[in-house]
Short mmCIF file of C-alpha atoms and ligand atoms in Angstrom, two decimals:
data_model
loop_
_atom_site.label_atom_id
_atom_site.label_comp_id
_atom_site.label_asym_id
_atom_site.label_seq_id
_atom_site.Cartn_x
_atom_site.Cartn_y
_atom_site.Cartn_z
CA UNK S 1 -76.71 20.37 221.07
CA UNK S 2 -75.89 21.99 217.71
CA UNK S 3 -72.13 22.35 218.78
CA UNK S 4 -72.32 18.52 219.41
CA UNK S 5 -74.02 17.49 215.96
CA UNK S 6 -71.64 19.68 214.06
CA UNK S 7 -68.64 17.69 215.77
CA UNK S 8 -70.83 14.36 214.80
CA UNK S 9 -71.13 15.17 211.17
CA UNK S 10 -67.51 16.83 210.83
CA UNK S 11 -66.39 13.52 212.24
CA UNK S 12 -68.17 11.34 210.38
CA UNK S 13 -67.75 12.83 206.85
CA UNK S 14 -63.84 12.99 208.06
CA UNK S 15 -63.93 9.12 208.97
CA UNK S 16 -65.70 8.36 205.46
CA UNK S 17 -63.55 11.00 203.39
CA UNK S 18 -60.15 10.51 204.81
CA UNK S 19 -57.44 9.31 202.58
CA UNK S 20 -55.06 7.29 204.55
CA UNK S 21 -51.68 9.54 204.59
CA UNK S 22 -49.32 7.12 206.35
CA UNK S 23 -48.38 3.61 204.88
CA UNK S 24 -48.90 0.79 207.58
CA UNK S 25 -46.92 -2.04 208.03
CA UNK S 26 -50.26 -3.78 208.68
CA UNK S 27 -53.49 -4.94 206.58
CA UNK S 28 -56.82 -3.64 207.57
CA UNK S 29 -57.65 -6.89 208.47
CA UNK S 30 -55.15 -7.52 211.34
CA UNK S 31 -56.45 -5.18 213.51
CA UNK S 32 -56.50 -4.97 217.44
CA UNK S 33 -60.22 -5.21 217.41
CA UNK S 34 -60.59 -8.16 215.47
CA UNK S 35 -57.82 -10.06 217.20
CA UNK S 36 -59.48 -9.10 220.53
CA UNK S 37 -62.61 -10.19 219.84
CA UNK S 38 -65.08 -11.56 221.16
CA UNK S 39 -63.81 -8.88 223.73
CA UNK S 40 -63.23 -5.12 222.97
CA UNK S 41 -60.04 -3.59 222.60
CA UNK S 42 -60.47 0.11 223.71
CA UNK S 43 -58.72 3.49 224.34
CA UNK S 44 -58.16 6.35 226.62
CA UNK S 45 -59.38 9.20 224.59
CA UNK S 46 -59.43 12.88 225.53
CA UNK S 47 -61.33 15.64 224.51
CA UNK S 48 -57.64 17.41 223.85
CA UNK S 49 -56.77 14.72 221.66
CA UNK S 50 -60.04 14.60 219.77
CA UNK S 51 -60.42 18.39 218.93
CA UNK S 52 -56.64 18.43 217.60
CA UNK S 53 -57.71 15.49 214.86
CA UNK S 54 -58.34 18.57 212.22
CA UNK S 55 -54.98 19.71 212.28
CA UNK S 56 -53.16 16.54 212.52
CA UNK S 57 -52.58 14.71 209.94
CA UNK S 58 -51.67 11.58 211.81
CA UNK S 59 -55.36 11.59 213.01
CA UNK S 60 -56.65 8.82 210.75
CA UNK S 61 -59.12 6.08 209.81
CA UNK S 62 -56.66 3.48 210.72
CA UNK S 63 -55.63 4.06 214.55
CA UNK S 64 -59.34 4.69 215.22
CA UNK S 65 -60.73 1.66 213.59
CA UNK S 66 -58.06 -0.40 215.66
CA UNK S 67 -60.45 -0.05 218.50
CA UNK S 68 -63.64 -1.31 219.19
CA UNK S 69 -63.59 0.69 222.72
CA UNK S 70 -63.66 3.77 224.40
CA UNK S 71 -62.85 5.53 228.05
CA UNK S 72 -63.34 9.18 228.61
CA UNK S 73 -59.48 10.10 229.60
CA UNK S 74 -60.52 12.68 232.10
CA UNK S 75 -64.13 14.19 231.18
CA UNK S 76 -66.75 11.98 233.05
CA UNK S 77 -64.42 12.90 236.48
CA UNK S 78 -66.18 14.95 239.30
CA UNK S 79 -63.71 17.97 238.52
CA UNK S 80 -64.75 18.74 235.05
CA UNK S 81 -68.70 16.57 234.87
CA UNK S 82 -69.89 18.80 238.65
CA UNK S 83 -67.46 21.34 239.31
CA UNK S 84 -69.55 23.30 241.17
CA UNK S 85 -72.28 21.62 243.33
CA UNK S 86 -75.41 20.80 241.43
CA UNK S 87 -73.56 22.08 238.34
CA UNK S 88 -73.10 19.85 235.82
CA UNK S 89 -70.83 20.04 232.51
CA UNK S 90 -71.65 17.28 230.02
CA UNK S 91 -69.88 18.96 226.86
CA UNK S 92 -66.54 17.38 227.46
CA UNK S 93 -68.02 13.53 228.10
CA UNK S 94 -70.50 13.90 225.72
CA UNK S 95 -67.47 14.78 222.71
CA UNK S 96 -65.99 11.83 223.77
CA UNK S 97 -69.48 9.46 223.92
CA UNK S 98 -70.40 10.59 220.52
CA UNK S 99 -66.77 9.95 219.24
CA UNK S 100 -67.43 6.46 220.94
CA UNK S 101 -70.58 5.95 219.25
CA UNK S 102 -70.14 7.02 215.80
CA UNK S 103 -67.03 4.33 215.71
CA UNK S 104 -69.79 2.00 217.29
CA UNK S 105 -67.40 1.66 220.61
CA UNK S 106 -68.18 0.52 223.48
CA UNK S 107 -67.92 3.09 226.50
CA UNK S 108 -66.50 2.46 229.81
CA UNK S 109 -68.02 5.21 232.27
CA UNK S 110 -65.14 6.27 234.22
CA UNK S 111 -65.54 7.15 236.99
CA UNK S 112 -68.32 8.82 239.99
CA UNK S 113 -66.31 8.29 243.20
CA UNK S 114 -62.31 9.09 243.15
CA UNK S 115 -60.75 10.72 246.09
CA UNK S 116 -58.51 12.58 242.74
CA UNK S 117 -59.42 15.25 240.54
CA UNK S 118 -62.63 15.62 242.75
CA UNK S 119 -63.94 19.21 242.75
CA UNK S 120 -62.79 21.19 245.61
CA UNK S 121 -66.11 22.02 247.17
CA UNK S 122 -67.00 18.10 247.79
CA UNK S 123 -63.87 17.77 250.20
CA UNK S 124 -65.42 20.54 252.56
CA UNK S 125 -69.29 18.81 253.16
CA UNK S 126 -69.55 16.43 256.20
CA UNK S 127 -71.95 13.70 257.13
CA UNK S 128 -75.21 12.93 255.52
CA UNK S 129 -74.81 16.34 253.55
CA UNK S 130 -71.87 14.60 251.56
CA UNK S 131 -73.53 11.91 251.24
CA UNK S 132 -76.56 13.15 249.34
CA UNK S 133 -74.06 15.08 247.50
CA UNK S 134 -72.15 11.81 246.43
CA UNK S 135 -76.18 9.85 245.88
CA UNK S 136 -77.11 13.28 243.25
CA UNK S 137 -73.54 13.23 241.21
CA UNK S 138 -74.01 9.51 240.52
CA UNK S 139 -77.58 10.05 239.83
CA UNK S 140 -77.72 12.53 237.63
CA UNK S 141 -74.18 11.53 235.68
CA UNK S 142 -75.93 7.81 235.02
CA UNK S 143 -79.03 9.60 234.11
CA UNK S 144 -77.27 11.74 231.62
CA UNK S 145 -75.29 8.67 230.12
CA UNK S 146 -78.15 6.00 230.78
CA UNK S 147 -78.99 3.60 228.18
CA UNK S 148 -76.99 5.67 225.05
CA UNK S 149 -73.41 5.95 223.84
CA UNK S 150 -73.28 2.06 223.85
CA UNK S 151 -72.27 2.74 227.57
CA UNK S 152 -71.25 -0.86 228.80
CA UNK S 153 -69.95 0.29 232.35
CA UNK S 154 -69.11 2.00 234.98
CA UNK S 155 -66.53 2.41 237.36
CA UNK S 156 -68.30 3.29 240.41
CA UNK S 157 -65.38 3.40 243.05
CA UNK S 158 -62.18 4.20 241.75
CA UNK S 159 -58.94 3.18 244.10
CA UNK S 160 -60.61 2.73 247.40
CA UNK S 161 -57.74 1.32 248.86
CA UNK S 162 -53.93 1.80 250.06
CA UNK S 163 -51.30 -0.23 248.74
CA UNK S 164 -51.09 -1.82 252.82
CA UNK S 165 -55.09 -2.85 252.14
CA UNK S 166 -56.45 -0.62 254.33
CA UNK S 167 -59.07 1.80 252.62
CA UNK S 168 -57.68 4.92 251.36
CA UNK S 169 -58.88 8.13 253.61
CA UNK S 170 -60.47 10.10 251.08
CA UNK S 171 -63.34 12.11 252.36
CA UNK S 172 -65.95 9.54 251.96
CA UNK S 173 -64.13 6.83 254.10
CA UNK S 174 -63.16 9.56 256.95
CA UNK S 175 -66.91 10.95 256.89
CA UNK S 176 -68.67 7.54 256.38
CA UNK S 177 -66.45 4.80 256.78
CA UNK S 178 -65.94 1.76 254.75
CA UNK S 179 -69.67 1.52 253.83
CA UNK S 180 -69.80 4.79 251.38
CA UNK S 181 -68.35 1.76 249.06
CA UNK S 182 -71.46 -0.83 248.89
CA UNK S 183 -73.63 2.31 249.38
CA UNK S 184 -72.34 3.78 246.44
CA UNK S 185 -72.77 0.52 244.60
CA UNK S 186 -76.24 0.23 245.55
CA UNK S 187 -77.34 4.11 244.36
CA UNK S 188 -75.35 2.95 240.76
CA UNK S 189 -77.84 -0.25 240.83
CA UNK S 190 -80.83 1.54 241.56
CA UNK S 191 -80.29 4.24 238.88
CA UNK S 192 -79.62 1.52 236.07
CA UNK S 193 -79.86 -1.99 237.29
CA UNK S 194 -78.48 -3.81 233.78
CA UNK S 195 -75.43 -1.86 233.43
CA UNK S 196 -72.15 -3.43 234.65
CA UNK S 197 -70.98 -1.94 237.72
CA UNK S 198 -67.14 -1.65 237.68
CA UNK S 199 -64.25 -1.14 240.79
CA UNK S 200 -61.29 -0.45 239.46
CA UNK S 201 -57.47 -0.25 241.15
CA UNK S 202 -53.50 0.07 240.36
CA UNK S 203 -51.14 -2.28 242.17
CA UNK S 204 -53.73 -4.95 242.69
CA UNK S 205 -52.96 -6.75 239.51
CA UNK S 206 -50.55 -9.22 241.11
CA UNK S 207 -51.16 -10.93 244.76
CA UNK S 208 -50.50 -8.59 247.68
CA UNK S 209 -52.16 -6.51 250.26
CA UNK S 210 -53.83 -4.62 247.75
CA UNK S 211 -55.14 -7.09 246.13
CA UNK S 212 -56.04 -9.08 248.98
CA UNK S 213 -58.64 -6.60 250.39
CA UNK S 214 -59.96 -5.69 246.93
CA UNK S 215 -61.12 -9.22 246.48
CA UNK S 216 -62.69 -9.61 249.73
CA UNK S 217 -64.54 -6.57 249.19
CA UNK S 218 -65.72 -7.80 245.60
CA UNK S 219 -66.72 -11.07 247.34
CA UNK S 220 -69.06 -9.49 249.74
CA UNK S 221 -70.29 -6.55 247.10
CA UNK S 222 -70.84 -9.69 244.81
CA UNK S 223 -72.92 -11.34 247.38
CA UNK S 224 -75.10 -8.28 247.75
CA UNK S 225 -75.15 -8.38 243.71
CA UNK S 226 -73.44 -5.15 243.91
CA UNK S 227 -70.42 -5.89 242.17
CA UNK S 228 -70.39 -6.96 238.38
CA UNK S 229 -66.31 -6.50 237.40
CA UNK S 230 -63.15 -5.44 238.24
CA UNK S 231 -60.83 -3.43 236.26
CA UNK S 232 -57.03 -3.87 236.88
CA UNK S 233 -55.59 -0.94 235.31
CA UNK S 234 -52.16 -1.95 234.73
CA UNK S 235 -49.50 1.31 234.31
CA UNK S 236 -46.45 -0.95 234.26
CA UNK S 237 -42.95 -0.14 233.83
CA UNK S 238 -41.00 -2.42 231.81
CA UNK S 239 -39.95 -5.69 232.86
CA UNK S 240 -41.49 -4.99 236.18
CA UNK S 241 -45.28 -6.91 235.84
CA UNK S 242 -46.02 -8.81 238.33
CA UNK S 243 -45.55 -12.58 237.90
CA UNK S 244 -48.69 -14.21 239.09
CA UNK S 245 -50.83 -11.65 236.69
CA UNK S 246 -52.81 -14.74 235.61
CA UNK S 247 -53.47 -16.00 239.07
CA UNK S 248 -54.82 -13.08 240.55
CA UNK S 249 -57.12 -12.54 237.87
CA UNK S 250 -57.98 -15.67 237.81
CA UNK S 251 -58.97 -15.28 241.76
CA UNK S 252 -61.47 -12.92 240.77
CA UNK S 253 -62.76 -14.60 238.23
CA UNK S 254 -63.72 -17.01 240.97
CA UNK S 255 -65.79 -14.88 242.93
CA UNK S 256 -67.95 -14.32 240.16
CA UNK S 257 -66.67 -11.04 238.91
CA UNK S 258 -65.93 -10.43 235.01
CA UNK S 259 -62.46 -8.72 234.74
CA UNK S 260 -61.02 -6.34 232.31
CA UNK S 261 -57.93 -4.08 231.34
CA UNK S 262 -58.41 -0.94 231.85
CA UNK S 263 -55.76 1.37 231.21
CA UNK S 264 -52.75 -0.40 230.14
CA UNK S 265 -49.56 1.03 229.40
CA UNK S 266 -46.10 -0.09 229.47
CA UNK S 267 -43.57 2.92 229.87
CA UNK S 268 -40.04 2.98 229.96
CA UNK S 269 -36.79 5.57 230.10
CA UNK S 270 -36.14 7.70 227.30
CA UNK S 271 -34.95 7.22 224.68
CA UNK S 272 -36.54 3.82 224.30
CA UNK S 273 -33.31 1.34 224.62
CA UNK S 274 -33.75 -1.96 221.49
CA UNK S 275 -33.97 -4.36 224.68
CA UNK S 276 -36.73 -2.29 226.25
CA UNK S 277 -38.61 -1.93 223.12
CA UNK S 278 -38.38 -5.67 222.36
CA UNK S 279 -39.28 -6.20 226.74
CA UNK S 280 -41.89 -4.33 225.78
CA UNK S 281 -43.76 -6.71 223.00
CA UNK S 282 -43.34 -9.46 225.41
CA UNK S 283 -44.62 -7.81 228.27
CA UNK S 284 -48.06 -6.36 226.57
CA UNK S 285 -48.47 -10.31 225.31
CA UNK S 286 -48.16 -10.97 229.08
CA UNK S 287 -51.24 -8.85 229.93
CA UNK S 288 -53.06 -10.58 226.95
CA UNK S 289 -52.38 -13.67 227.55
CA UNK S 290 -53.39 -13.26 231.49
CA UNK S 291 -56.42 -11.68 229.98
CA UNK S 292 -57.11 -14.68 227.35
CA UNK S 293 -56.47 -17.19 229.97
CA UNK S 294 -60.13 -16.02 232.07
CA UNK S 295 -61.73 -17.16 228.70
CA UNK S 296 -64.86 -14.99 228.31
CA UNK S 297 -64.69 -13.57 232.16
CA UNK S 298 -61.74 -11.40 230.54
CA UNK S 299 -64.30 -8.64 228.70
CA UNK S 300 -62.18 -6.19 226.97
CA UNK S 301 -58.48 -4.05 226.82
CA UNK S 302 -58.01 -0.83 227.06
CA UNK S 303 -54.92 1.11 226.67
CA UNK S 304 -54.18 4.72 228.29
CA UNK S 305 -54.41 6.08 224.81
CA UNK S 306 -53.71 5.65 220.97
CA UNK S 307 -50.25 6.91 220.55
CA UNK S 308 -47.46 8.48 222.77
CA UNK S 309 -48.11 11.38 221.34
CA UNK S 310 -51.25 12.35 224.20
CA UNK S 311 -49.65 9.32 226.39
CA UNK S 312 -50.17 10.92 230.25
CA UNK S 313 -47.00 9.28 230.85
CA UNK S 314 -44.08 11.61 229.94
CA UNK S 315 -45.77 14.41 232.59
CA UNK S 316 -46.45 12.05 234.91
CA UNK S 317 -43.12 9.97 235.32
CA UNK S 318 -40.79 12.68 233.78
CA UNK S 319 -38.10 10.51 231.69
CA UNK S 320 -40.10 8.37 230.50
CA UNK S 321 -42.64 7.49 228.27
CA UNK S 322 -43.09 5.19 224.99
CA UNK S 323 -45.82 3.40 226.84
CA UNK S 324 -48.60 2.83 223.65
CA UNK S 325 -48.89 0.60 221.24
CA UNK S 326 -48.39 3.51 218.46
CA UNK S 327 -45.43 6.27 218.50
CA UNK S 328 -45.33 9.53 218.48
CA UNK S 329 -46.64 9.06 214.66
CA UNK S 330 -48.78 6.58 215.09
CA UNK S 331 -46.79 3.90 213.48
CA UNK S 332 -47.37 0.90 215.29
CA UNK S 333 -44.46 -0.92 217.63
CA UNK S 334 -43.21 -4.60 218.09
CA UNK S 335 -45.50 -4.18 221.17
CA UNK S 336 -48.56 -3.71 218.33
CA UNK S 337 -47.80 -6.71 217.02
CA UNK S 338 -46.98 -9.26 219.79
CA UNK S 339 -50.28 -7.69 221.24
CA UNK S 340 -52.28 -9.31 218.29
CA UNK S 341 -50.30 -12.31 218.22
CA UNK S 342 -51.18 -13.17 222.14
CA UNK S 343 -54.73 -12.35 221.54
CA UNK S 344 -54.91 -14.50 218.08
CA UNK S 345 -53.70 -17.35 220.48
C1 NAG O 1 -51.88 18.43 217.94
O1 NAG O 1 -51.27 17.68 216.89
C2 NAG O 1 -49.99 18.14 216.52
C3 NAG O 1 -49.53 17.40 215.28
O2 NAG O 1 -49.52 16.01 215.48
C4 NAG O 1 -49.03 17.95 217.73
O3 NAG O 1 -47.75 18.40 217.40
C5 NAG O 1 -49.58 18.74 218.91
O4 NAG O 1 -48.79 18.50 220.05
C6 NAG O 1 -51.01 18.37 219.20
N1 NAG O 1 -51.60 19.28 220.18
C7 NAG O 1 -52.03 18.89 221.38
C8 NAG O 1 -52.69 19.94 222.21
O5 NAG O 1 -51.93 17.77 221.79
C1 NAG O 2 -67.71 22.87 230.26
O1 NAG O 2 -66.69 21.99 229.84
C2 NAG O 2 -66.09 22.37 228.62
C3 NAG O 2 -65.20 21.26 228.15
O2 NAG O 2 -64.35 20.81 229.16
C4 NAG O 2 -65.37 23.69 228.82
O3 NAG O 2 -64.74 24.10 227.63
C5 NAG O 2 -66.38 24.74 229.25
O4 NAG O 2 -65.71 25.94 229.56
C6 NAG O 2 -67.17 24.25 230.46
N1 NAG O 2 -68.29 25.17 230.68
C7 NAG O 2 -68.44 25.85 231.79
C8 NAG O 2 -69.65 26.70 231.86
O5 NAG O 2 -67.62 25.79 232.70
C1 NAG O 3 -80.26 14.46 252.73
O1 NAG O 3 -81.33 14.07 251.89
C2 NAG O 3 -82.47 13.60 252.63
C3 NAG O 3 -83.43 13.02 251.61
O2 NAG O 3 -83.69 13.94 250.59
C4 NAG O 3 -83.04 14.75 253.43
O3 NAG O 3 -84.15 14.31 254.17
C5 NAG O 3 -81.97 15.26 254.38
O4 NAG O 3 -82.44 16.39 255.07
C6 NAG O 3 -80.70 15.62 253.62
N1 NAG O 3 -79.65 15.93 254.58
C7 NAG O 3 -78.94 17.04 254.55
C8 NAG O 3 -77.89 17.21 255.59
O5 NAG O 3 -79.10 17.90 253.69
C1 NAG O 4 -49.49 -6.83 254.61
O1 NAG O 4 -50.43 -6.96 255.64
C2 NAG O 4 -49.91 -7.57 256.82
C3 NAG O 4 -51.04 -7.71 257.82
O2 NAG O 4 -52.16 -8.27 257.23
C4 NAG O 4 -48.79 -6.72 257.37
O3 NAG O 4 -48.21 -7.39 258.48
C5 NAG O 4 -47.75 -6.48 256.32
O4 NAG O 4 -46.78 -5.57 256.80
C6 NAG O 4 -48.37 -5.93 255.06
N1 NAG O 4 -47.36 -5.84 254.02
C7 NAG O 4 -47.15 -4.70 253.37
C8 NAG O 4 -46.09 -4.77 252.31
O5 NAG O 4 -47.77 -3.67 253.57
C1 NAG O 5 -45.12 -6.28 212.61
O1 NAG O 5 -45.47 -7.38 211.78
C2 NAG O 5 -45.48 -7.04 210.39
C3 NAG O 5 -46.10 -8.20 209.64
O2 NAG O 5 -45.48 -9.41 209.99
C4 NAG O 5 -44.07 -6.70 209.96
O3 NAG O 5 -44.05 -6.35 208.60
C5 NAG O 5 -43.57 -5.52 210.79
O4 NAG O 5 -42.23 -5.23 210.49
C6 NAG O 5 -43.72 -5.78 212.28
N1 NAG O 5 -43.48 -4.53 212.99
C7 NAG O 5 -42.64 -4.43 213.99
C8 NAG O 5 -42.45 -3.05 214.58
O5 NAG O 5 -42.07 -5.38 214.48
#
């Protein structure tokens, strides 16, 4: 508690205090937020990234009032929120909540049920004992977040499937079947019935297998009124997005759902090439403008991140990287700016 309001009120007197050290090629008025809007633009933000703001000097009022959003990078996962069974560690999501809320963000909860970084000791229960192991972690991690933080979502399921359509064996599906999703869904409803209940995938942002069994899973979730949105996280590699972006979305849009962004980046081989970088800006429009095209059933953005300079990317997919809207020193990229141009319209 105390270690939490001392981050609050560091943060906030550094917010009001701040000086901005970098010139911008941009007004405070053309901002991400306000060319998103009605929808939120948001971030990837890690606890990592958060702590270091005191020492770098990059760290300023102008990335963070781009964004009108927030996702916990990696803190709200099973690994680090219940490593141990009936053990649960809020400090890491709750630095990244109250950074959320004292930028008045929105949160994304993310996420209760991924097969990856999932604490060891879940993979070895069986049966009904996993299951009332899976029914107390998304209890008592929507309990802890309920109704604060200005906590919009969350993604309940996270990558049920393969990339063939056929669900992904993770220890839930090869100890209960199929049905741990809907059942999951239906816990999430019962804990906090007006909160948007989110499934979210890779590689089901264009039409294919994927994609095919996501949607007739949200169909029949949404029939149950199980289902409120999908996110379609989007990790693209340049010049490589799918083609019908706007018609699969669009699909789910038809079955009810509201969609959103969630984790958008656009990476590419290092060092960024001129034709990449200018593939780039026309690439992140493309993701706006698929967004923009659901009208209001497109929510919000969110990008994996502020700048390159916590970007997942280079460890991930060695060799690359330059996947954010905002370098290494937070100077915003052609990408920045076709980004608000396709949102303006
Ligand atoms: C903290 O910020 C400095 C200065 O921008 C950067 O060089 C460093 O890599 C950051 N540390 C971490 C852990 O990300
Ligand atoms: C809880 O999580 C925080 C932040 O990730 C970490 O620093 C701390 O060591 C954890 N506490 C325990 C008791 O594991
Ligand atoms: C699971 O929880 C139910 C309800 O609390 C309980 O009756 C049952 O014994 C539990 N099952 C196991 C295997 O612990
Ligand atoms: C897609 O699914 C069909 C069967 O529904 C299968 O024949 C085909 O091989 C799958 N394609 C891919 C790329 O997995
Ligand atoms: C973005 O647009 C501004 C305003 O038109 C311009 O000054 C700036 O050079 C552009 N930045 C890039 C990286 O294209």
């Amino acid at each position: 508690m105390s270690s939490l309001l001392a981050f609050s009120l560091l943060l906030g007197s550094a917010l009001s205090t701040w000086a901005n050290p970098v010139s911008r090629q941009v007004s405070y008025s053309e901002t991400l937020k306000a060319a998103a809007a009605p929808r939120y633009f948001g971030a990837a933000l890690g606890v990592p990234h958060l702590l270091n703001f005191t020492h770098d000097p990059l760290f300023d009022t102008d990335a963070v009032l781009q964004f009108s959003g927030a996702t916990p990078e990696n803190e709200m996962k099973w690994a680090y929120i219940e490593p141990e069974r009936n053990v649960f560690n809020f400090t890491g999501g709750d630095i990244v909540a109250a950074f959320s809320e004292a930028n008045n963000y929105v949160l994304r909860g993310h996420n209760l049920v991924w097969y990856n970084e999932l604490a060891p000791w879940v993979e070895t229960l069986t049966g009904e004992d996993l299951w009332n192991a899976t029914v107390n972690h998304i209890t008592t991690v929507m309990t802890h977040y309920k109704e604060s933080f200005n906590l919009y979502c969350w993604d309940v399921v996270n990558e049920a499937f393969n990339d063939d359509g056929t669900y992904r064996e993770n220890v839930w599906y090869t100890q209960l079947g199929s049905d741990y999703v809907p059942n999951a869904y239906a816990v999430a409803r019962s804990v906090n019935a007006p909160l948007k209940l989110y499934i979210n995938d890779y590689n089901t942002e264009g039409i294919n297998n994927k994609s095919d069994a996501l949607l007739a899973l949200v169909q029949s979730m949404k029939a149950q009124d199980l289902v409120d949105g999908v996110g379609f996280q989007c990790h693209f590699i340049v010049g490589e997005l799918p083609t019908d972006l706007e018609e699969n979305f669009a699909r789910f849009v038809a079955a009810g759902v509201e969609i959103a962004v969630t984790e958008l980046d656009i990476r590419m081989n290092l060092p960024p090439s001129e034709a990449d970088i200018v593939q780039q800006a026309k690439d992140y429009a493309t993701v706006m403008n698929a967004c923009t095209a659901q009208g209001a059933a497109c929510v919000g953005v969110t990008t994996w991140g502020i700048t390159d300079l916590y970007s997942w990317v280079p460890s991930t997919f060695p060799g690359t990287g330059y996947a954010l809207l905002f370098d290494d020193n937070y100077v915003p990229k052609s990408a920045y700016n076709s980004t608000i141009y396709a949102l303006r319209g």
